[in-house]
Amino acid sequence: MNPTLTRLRTPVESGLAQAGNIFGLFLDVFRKTFRRPFQWREFIEQSWFIASVSILPAALVAIPFGAVVALQTGSLIKQLGAENFTGATSVLATVQQAAPVVTALIIAGAAGSAVAADLGSRTIREEIDAMEVLGIDPIQRLVVPRVLGMMLVAFLLNGMVSVVGICGGYFFNVGLQGGTPGAYLASFSALAQIPDLVIGEIKALIFGVVAGVIAAYKGLHPKGGPKGVGDAVNQSVVITFLVLFFLNLVLTLIYLQVVPAKGA
């Protein structure tokens, strides 16, 4: 076989094997979510921890993100002579795209890295092996509560980011671009619809489960001691970003095909 093809074959096979293992862990998490007893205490503690590391960064990112969306769309709409729809385009862009993307960044970057580091540390201390020896399933005991916690926090975080982003967009559009409050709100109600909010929340739930499963997988399989944990955290964040942005594209394409625009 060509040496170049041989060098390319190994990482491709490794990547496919890793994708298969992550999907296998996802199926395990789904199946063991319904197994009793459910770890309520771990779920509440992890949800609170994930929220504590995610809320402030999400709010701080949502304000400039909403402002950029408002300024960019406002400038473009003004060039097209449709100033009356500035509010609608700004809000729709925030609810459908900006809020889920910000949620994905925060969930993968802050919460996912924390979960990967926690599970990675337990793995190199052989706590996971000890649990298995004692007959305790680490997937049900540790992974399921963390994945469900990330889903819950992502769902709530997306709503908060949407509100903060809309408020930031309103401030910059009305305060800096000369828009009027009445036109901003009226155009929003004329074009926005409930499915726009629903797709944002569905994206957040999917982003939460994907980020949780990838972080858990990398945390459970670090290579080479403490340095391996650091590498696993970095890989978890990078892989999750790539997957979430691809999923966002796919979900947006499906939504635009399935749900017609209001008034179309």
mmCIF file of C-alpha atoms in Angstrom:
data_model
loop_
_atom_site.group_PDB
_atom_site.id
_atom_site.type_symbol
_atom_site.label_atom_id
_atom_site.label_comp_id
_atom_site.label_asym_id
_atom_site.label_seq_id
_atom_site.Cartn_x
_atom_site.Cartn_y
_atom_site.Cartn_z
ATOM 1 C CA MET A 1 0.000 0.000 0.000
ATOM 2 C CA ASN A 2 1.134 3.564 -0.693
ATOM 3 C CA PRO A 3 3.021 4.910 2.416
ATOM 4 C CA THR A 4 1.004 8.134 2.328
ATOM 5 C CA LEU A 5 -2.273 6.196 2.410
ATOM 6 C CA THR A 6 -0.912 4.071 5.243
ATOM 7 C CA ARG A 7 -0.091 7.177 7.315
ATOM 8 C CA LEU A 8 -3.593 8.577 6.699
ATOM 9 C CA ARG A 9 -5.330 5.284 7.440
ATOM 10 C CA THR A 10 -4.371 5.111 11.121
ATOM 11 C CA PRO A 11 -5.875 8.446 12.263
ATOM 12 C CA VAL A 12 -8.991 7.880 10.151
ATOM 13 C CA GLU A 13 -9.548 4.451 11.689
ATOM 14 C CA SER A 14 -8.866 5.870 15.149
ATOM 15 C CA GLY A 15 -11.360 8.677 14.593
ATOM 16 C CA LEU A 16 -14.061 6.300 13.357
ATOM 17 C CA ALA A 17 -13.459 3.963 16.312
ATOM 18 C CA GLN A 18 -13.715 6.898 18.727
ATOM 19 C CA ALA A 19 -16.942 8.090 17.100
ATOM 20 C CA GLY A 20 -18.360 4.590 17.449
ATOM 21 C CA ASN A 21 -17.353 4.411 21.123
ATOM 22 C CA ILE A 22 -18.943 7.806 21.828
ATOM 23 C CA PHE A 23 -22.165 6.676 20.152
ATOM 24 C CA GLY A 24 -22.036 3.477 22.224
ATOM 25 C CA LEU A 25 -21.699 5.564 25.400
ATOM 26 C CA PHE A 26 -24.675 7.673 24.281
ATOM 27 C CA LEU A 27 -26.790 4.509 23.948
ATOM 28 C CA ASP A 28 -25.587 3.364 27.387
ATOM 29 C CA VAL A 29 -26.545 6.696 28.937
ATOM 30 C CA PHE A 30 -29.986 6.611 27.292
ATOM 31 C CA ARG A 31 -30.643 3.048 28.478
ATOM 32 C CA LYS A 32 -29.406 3.611 32.044
ATOM 33 C CA THR A 33 -31.307 6.870 32.440
ATOM 34 C CA PHE A 34 -34.423 4.781 33.073
ATOM 35 C CA ARG A 35 -32.707 2.272 35.397
ATOM 36 C CA ARG A 36 -33.481 2.606 39.090
ATOM 37 C CA PRO A 37 -32.381 3.886 41.509
ATOM 38 C CA PHE A 38 -31.892 7.257 39.852
ATOM 39 C CA GLN A 39 -29.080 9.312 41.430
ATOM 40 C CA TRP A 40 -31.127 12.382 42.353
ATOM 41 C CA ARG A 41 -28.558 13.844 44.747
ATOM 42 C CA GLU A 42 -25.754 13.579 42.192
ATOM 43 C CA PHE A 43 -28.044 15.054 39.529
ATOM 44 C CA ILE A 44 -28.943 18.085 41.661
ATOM 45 C CA GLU A 45 -25.338 18.669 42.765
ATOM 46 C CA GLN A 46 -24.019 18.412 39.219
ATOM 47 C CA SER A 47 -26.787 20.633 37.806
ATOM 48 C CA TRP A 48 -25.980 23.265 40.394
ATOM 49 C CA PHE A 49 -22.252 23.003 39.689
ATOM 50 C CA ILE A 50 -22.716 23.226 35.902
ATOM 51 C CA ALA A 51 -25.049 26.215 36.337
ATOM 52 C CA SER A 52 -22.561 27.941 38.650
ATOM 53 C CA VAL A 53 -19.744 27.725 36.074
ATOM 54 C CA SER A 54 -21.982 28.585 33.090
ATOM 55 C CA ILE A 55 -24.442 31.354 33.975
ATOM 56 C CA LEU A 56 -22.082 34.305 34.380
ATOM 57 C CA PRO A 57 -19.934 33.548 31.296
ATOM 58 C CA ALA A 58 -23.109 33.004 29.241
ATOM 59 C CA ALA A 59 -24.566 36.355 30.317
ATOM 60 C CA LEU A 60 -21.292 38.177 29.620
ATOM 61 C CA VAL A 61 -21.020 36.587 26.154
ATOM 62 C CA ALA A 62 -24.718 37.078 25.307
ATOM 63 C CA ILE A 63 -24.627 40.885 25.647
ATOM 64 C CA PRO A 64 -21.906 41.588 23.025
ATOM 65 C CA PHE A 65 -23.207 38.731 20.853
ATOM 66 C CA GLY A 66 -26.704 40.255 20.805
ATOM 67 C CA ALA A 67 -25.230 43.694 20.194
ATOM 68 C CA VAL A 68 -23.177 42.481 17.210
ATOM 69 C CA VAL A 69 -26.220 40.739 15.726
ATOM 70 C CA ALA A 70 -28.356 43.857 16.227
ATOM 71 C CA LEU A 71 -25.767 46.224 14.762
ATOM 72 C CA GLN A 72 -25.003 43.982 11.793
ATOM 73 C CA THR A 73 -28.605 43.179 10.902
ATOM 74 C CA GLY A 74 -29.697 46.754 11.584
ATOM 75 C CA SER A 75 -27.065 48.126 9.225
ATOM 76 C CA LEU A 76 -27.953 45.616 6.511
ATOM 77 C CA ILE A 77 -31.706 46.140 6.846
ATOM 78 C CA LYS A 78 -31.215 49.909 6.676
ATOM 79 C CA GLN A 79 -29.279 49.544 3.412
ATOM 80 C CA LEU A 80 -32.183 47.537 1.984
ATOM 81 C CA GLY A 81 -34.682 50.208 3.059
ATOM 82 C CA ALA A 82 -36.634 47.939 5.423
ATOM 83 C CA GLU A 83 -35.982 49.659 8.750
ATOM 84 C CA ASN A 84 -39.395 48.535 10.034
ATOM 85 C CA PHE A 85 -38.161 44.938 10.195
ATOM 86 C CA THR A 86 -34.976 45.657 12.123
ATOM 87 C CA GLY A 87 -36.400 44.322 15.377
ATOM 88 C CA ALA A 88 -37.714 41.131 13.829
ATOM 89 C CA THR A 89 -34.467 40.209 12.102
ATOM 90 C CA SER A 90 -32.430 40.998 15.186
ATOM 91 C CA VAL A 91 -34.635 39.005 17.536
ATOM 92 C CA LEU A 92 -35.047 36.057 15.170
ATOM 93 C CA ALA A 93 -31.287 35.879 14.625
ATOM 94 C CA THR A 94 -30.739 35.948 18.379
ATOM 95 C CA VAL A 95 -33.396 33.330 19.263
ATOM 96 C CA GLN A 96 -32.754 30.914 16.394
ATOM 97 C CA GLN A 97 -28.979 31.164 16.029
ATOM 98 C CA ALA A 98 -27.063 33.344 18.477
ATOM 99 C CA ALA A 99 -28.547 31.972 21.710
ATOM 100 C CA PRO A 100 -28.035 28.258 20.823
ATOM 101 C CA VAL A 101 -24.499 28.978 19.580
ATOM 102 C CA VAL A 102 -23.590 30.871 22.761
ATOM 103 C CA THR A 103 -25.133 28.063 24.805
ATOM 104 C CA ALA A 104 -23.082 25.518 22.847
ATOM 105 C CA LEU A 105 -19.866 27.470 23.433
ATOM 106 C CA ILE A 106 -20.448 27.821 27.170
ATOM 107 C CA ILE A 107 -21.726 24.287 27.730
ATOM 108 C CA ALA A 108 -18.819 22.750 25.807
ATOM 109 C CA GLY A 109 -16.144 25.143 27.063
ATOM 110 C CA ALA A 110 -17.019 25.668 30.727
ATOM 111 C CA ALA A 111 -19.259 22.771 31.744
ATOM 112 C CA GLY A 112 -17.851 20.106 29.388
ATOM 113 C CA SER A 113 -14.249 20.772 30.355
ATOM 114 C CA ALA A 114 -15.176 20.640 34.055
ATOM 115 C CA VAL A 115 -16.940 17.287 33.613
ATOM 116 C CA ALA A 116 -14.049 15.846 31.573
ATOM 117 C CA ALA A 117 -11.502 17.009 34.167
ATOM 118 C CA ASP A 118 -13.567 15.592 37.063
ATOM 119 C CA LEU A 119 -14.078 12.178 35.481
ATOM 120 C CA GLY A 120 -10.494 12.129 34.187
ATOM 121 C CA SER A 121 -9.145 12.758 37.681
ATOM 122 C CA ARG A 122 -11.329 9.967 39.088
ATOM 123 C CA THR A 123 -10.103 7.626 36.347
ATOM 124 C CA ILE A 124 -6.364 8.165 36.950
ATOM 125 C CA ARG A 125 -6.953 7.802 40.720
ATOM 126 C CA GLU A 126 -8.548 4.431 39.832
ATOM 127 C CA GLU A 127 -11.830 5.410 41.489
ATOM 128 C CA ILE A 128 -13.723 4.227 38.391
ATOM 129 C CA ASP A 129 -12.009 0.816 38.564
ATOM 130 C CA ALA A 130 -12.803 0.599 42.286
ATOM 131 C CA MET A 131 -16.481 1.328 41.611
ATOM 132 C CA GLU A 132 -16.620 -1.427 39.021
ATOM 133 C CA VAL A 133 -14.963 -3.869 41.450
ATOM 134 C CA LEU A 134 -17.609 -2.995 44.046
ATOM 135 C CA GLY A 135 -20.367 -3.651 41.521
ATOM 136 C CA ILE A 136 -21.289 0.023 41.072
ATOM 137 C CA ASP A 137 -21.944 1.049 37.489
ATOM 138 C CA PRO A 138 -19.976 4.296 36.875
ATOM 139 C CA ILE A 139 -22.149 5.158 33.862
ATOM 140 C CA GLN A 140 -25.344 5.078 35.919
ATOM 141 C CA ARG A 141 -23.726 6.544 39.050
ATOM 142 C CA LEU A 142 -21.611 9.341 37.515
ATOM 143 C CA VAL A 143 -22.246 9.862 33.793
ATOM 144 C CA VAL A 144 -26.066 9.835 33.627
ATOM 145 C CA PRO A 145 -26.537 12.582 36.290
ATOM 146 C CA ARG A 146 -23.902 14.774 34.581
ATOM 147 C CA VAL A 147 -25.378 14.393 31.092
ATOM 148 C CA LEU A 148 -28.920 15.097 32.335
ATOM 149 C CA GLY A 149 -27.599 18.057 34.335
ATOM 150 C CA MET A 150 -25.954 19.501 31.237
ATOM 151 C CA MET A 151 -29.205 19.064 29.290
ATOM 152 C CA LEU A 152 -31.216 20.845 31.982
ATOM 153 C CA VAL A 153 -28.740 23.704 32.343
ATOM 154 C CA ALA A 154 -28.392 24.079 28.551
ATOM 155 C CA PHE A 155 -32.188 24.302 28.226
ATOM 156 C CA LEU A 156 -32.428 27.008 30.912
ATOM 157 C CA LEU A 157 -29.268 28.746 29.741
ATOM 158 C CA ASN A 158 -30.625 29.093 26.214
ATOM 159 C CA GLY A 159 -33.697 30.924 27.543
ATOM 160 C CA MET A 160 -31.564 33.249 29.636
ATOM 161 C CA VAL A 161 -29.162 33.962 26.747
ATOM 162 C CA SER A 162 -32.128 34.707 24.464
ATOM 163 C CA VAL A 163 -33.558 37.255 26.901
ATOM 164 C CA VAL A 164 -30.182 38.890 27.571
ATOM 165 C CA GLY A 165 -29.335 38.957 23.856
ATOM 166 C CA ILE A 166 -32.692 40.493 22.919
ATOM 167 C CA CYS A 167 -32.328 43.158 25.618
ATOM 168 C CA GLY A 168 -28.785 43.925 24.422
ATOM 169 C CA GLY A 169 -29.949 44.099 20.808
ATOM 170 C CA TYR A 170 -32.849 46.373 21.753
ATOM 171 C CA PHE A 171 -30.517 48.735 23.618
ATOM 172 C CA PHE A 172 -27.997 48.990 20.783
ATOM 173 C CA ASN A 173 -30.637 49.238 18.038
ATOM 174 C CA VAL A 174 -32.729 51.899 19.753
ATOM 175 C CA GLY A 175 -29.879 53.685 21.501
ATOM 176 C CA LEU A 176 -27.151 53.685 18.871
ATOM 177 C CA GLN A 177 -28.823 53.112 15.527
ATOM 178 C CA GLY A 178 -31.738 55.501 15.930
ATOM 179 C CA GLY A 179 -34.460 52.841 15.907
ATOM 180 C CA THR A 180 -37.799 53.419 17.618
ATOM 181 C CA PRO A 181 -39.053 51.122 20.412
ATOM 182 C CA GLY A 182 -42.492 50.768 18.836
ATOM 183 C CA ALA A 183 -41.194 49.707 15.430
ATOM 184 C CA TYR A 184 -38.727 47.301 17.034
ATOM 185 C CA LEU A 185 -41.429 45.486 19.026
ATOM 186 C CA ALA A 186 -44.096 45.630 16.306
ATOM 187 C CA SER A 187 -41.857 44.053 13.660
ATOM 188 C CA PHE A 188 -40.926 41.279 16.090
ATOM 189 C CA SER A 189 -44.548 40.318 16.690
ATOM 190 C CA ALA A 190 -45.253 40.482 12.955
ATOM 191 C CA LEU A 191 -42.608 37.917 11.922
ATOM 192 C CA ALA A 192 -41.689 35.833 14.984
ATOM 193 C CA GLN A 193 -43.546 32.642 15.874
ATOM 194 C CA ILE A 194 -43.516 30.070 18.675
ATOM 195 C CA PRO A 195 -41.558 27.435 16.668
ATOM 196 C CA ASP A 196 -38.634 29.892 16.531
ATOM 197 C CA LEU A 197 -38.320 29.621 20.303
ATOM 198 C CA VAL A 198 -39.036 25.884 20.292
ATOM 199 C CA ILE A 199 -36.212 25.098 17.847
ATOM 200 C CA GLY A 200 -33.811 27.130 19.992
ATOM 201 C CA GLU A 201 -34.690 25.069 23.068
ATOM 202 C CA ILE A 202 -34.520 21.784 21.138
ATOM 203 C CA LYS A 203 -31.052 22.748 19.926
ATOM 204 C CA ALA A 204 -30.021 23.507 23.509
ATOM 205 C CA LEU A 205 -31.208 20.086 24.752
ATOM 206 C CA ILE A 206 -29.355 18.290 21.950
ATOM 207 C CA PHE A 207 -26.217 20.380 22.536
ATOM 208 C CA GLY A 208 -26.397 19.494 26.226
ATOM 209 C CA VAL A 209 -26.549 15.731 25.688
ATOM 210 C CA VAL A 210 -23.833 15.783 23.002
ATOM 211 C CA ALA A 211 -21.482 17.909 25.108
ATOM 212 C CA GLY A 212 -22.149 15.744 28.164
ATOM 213 C CA VAL A 213 -21.519 12.414 26.425
ATOM 214 C CA ILE A 214 -18.329 13.592 24.679
ATOM 215 C CA ALA A 215 -16.961 15.130 27.895
ATOM 216 C CA ALA A 216 -17.779 11.959 29.840
ATOM 217 C CA TYR A 217 -16.157 9.722 27.222
ATOM 218 C CA LYS A 218 -12.941 11.750 27.129
ATOM 219 C CA GLY A 219 -12.896 11.934 30.929
ATOM 220 C CA LEU A 220 -13.263 8.163 31.269
ATOM 221 C CA HIS A 221 -10.443 7.471 28.780
ATOM 222 C CA PRO A 222 -7.467 9.727 29.577
ATOM 223 C CA LYS A 223 -4.047 8.512 28.446
ATOM 224 C CA GLY A 224 -0.880 9.029 30.446
ATOM 225 C CA GLY A 225 -1.689 10.294 33.927
ATOM 226 C CA PRO A 226 -2.311 13.986 34.790
ATOM 227 C CA LYS A 227 -1.034 15.170 31.411
ATOM 228 C CA GLY A 228 -3.505 12.807 29.772
ATOM 229 C CA VAL A 229 -6.334 14.435 31.722
ATOM 230 C CA GLY A 230 -5.342 17.852 30.378
ATOM 231 C CA ASP A 231 -5.170 16.467 26.853
ATOM 232 C CA ALA A 232 -8.564 14.807 27.291
ATOM 233 C CA VAL A 233 -10.119 18.100 28.413
ATOM 234 C CA ASN A 234 -8.721 19.946 25.396
ATOM 235 C CA GLN A 235 -9.831 17.205 23.010
ATOM 236 C CA SER A 236 -13.279 17.181 24.593
ATOM 237 C CA VAL A 237 -13.748 20.911 23.987
ATOM 238 C CA VAL A 238 -12.465 20.816 20.390
ATOM 239 C CA ILE A 239 -14.488 17.740 19.380
ATOM 240 C CA THR A 240 -17.634 19.109 21.025
ATOM 241 C CA PHE A 241 -17.294 22.470 19.243
ATOM 242 C CA LEU A 242 -16.968 20.747 15.867
ATOM 243 C CA VAL A 243 -19.930 18.429 16.459
ATOM 244 C CA LEU A 244 -22.189 21.136 17.879
ATOM 245 C CA PHE A 245 -21.597 23.590 15.048
ATOM 246 C CA PHE A 246 -22.281 20.829 12.512
ATOM 247 C CA LEU A 247 -25.469 19.843 14.380
ATOM 248 C CA ASN A 248 -26.546 23.484 14.474
ATOM 249 C CA LEU A 249 -26.229 23.634 10.689
ATOM 250 C CA VAL A 250 -28.214 20.412 10.211
ATOM 251 C CA LEU A 251 -30.986 21.410 12.640
ATOM 252 C CA THR A 252 -31.282 24.850 11.049
ATOM 253 C CA LEU A 253 -31.600 23.342 7.567
ATOM 254 C CA ILE A 254 -34.285 20.899 8.775
ATOM 255 C CA TYR A 255 -36.188 23.655 10.594
ATOM 256 C CA LEU A 256 -36.211 25.954 7.574
ATOM 257 C CA GLN A 257 -37.547 23.127 5.414
ATOM 258 C CA VAL A 258 -40.196 21.918 7.884
ATOM 259 C CA VAL A 259 -41.505 25.166 9.405
ATOM 260 C CA PRO A 260 -42.603 27.831 6.900
ATOM 261 C CA ALA A 261 -41.802 31.445 7.724
ATOM 262 C CA LYS A 262 -44.652 33.449 9.254
ATOM 263 C CA GLY A 263 -46.711 35.129 6.537
ATOM 264 C CA ALA A 264 -45.135 33.048 3.764
#
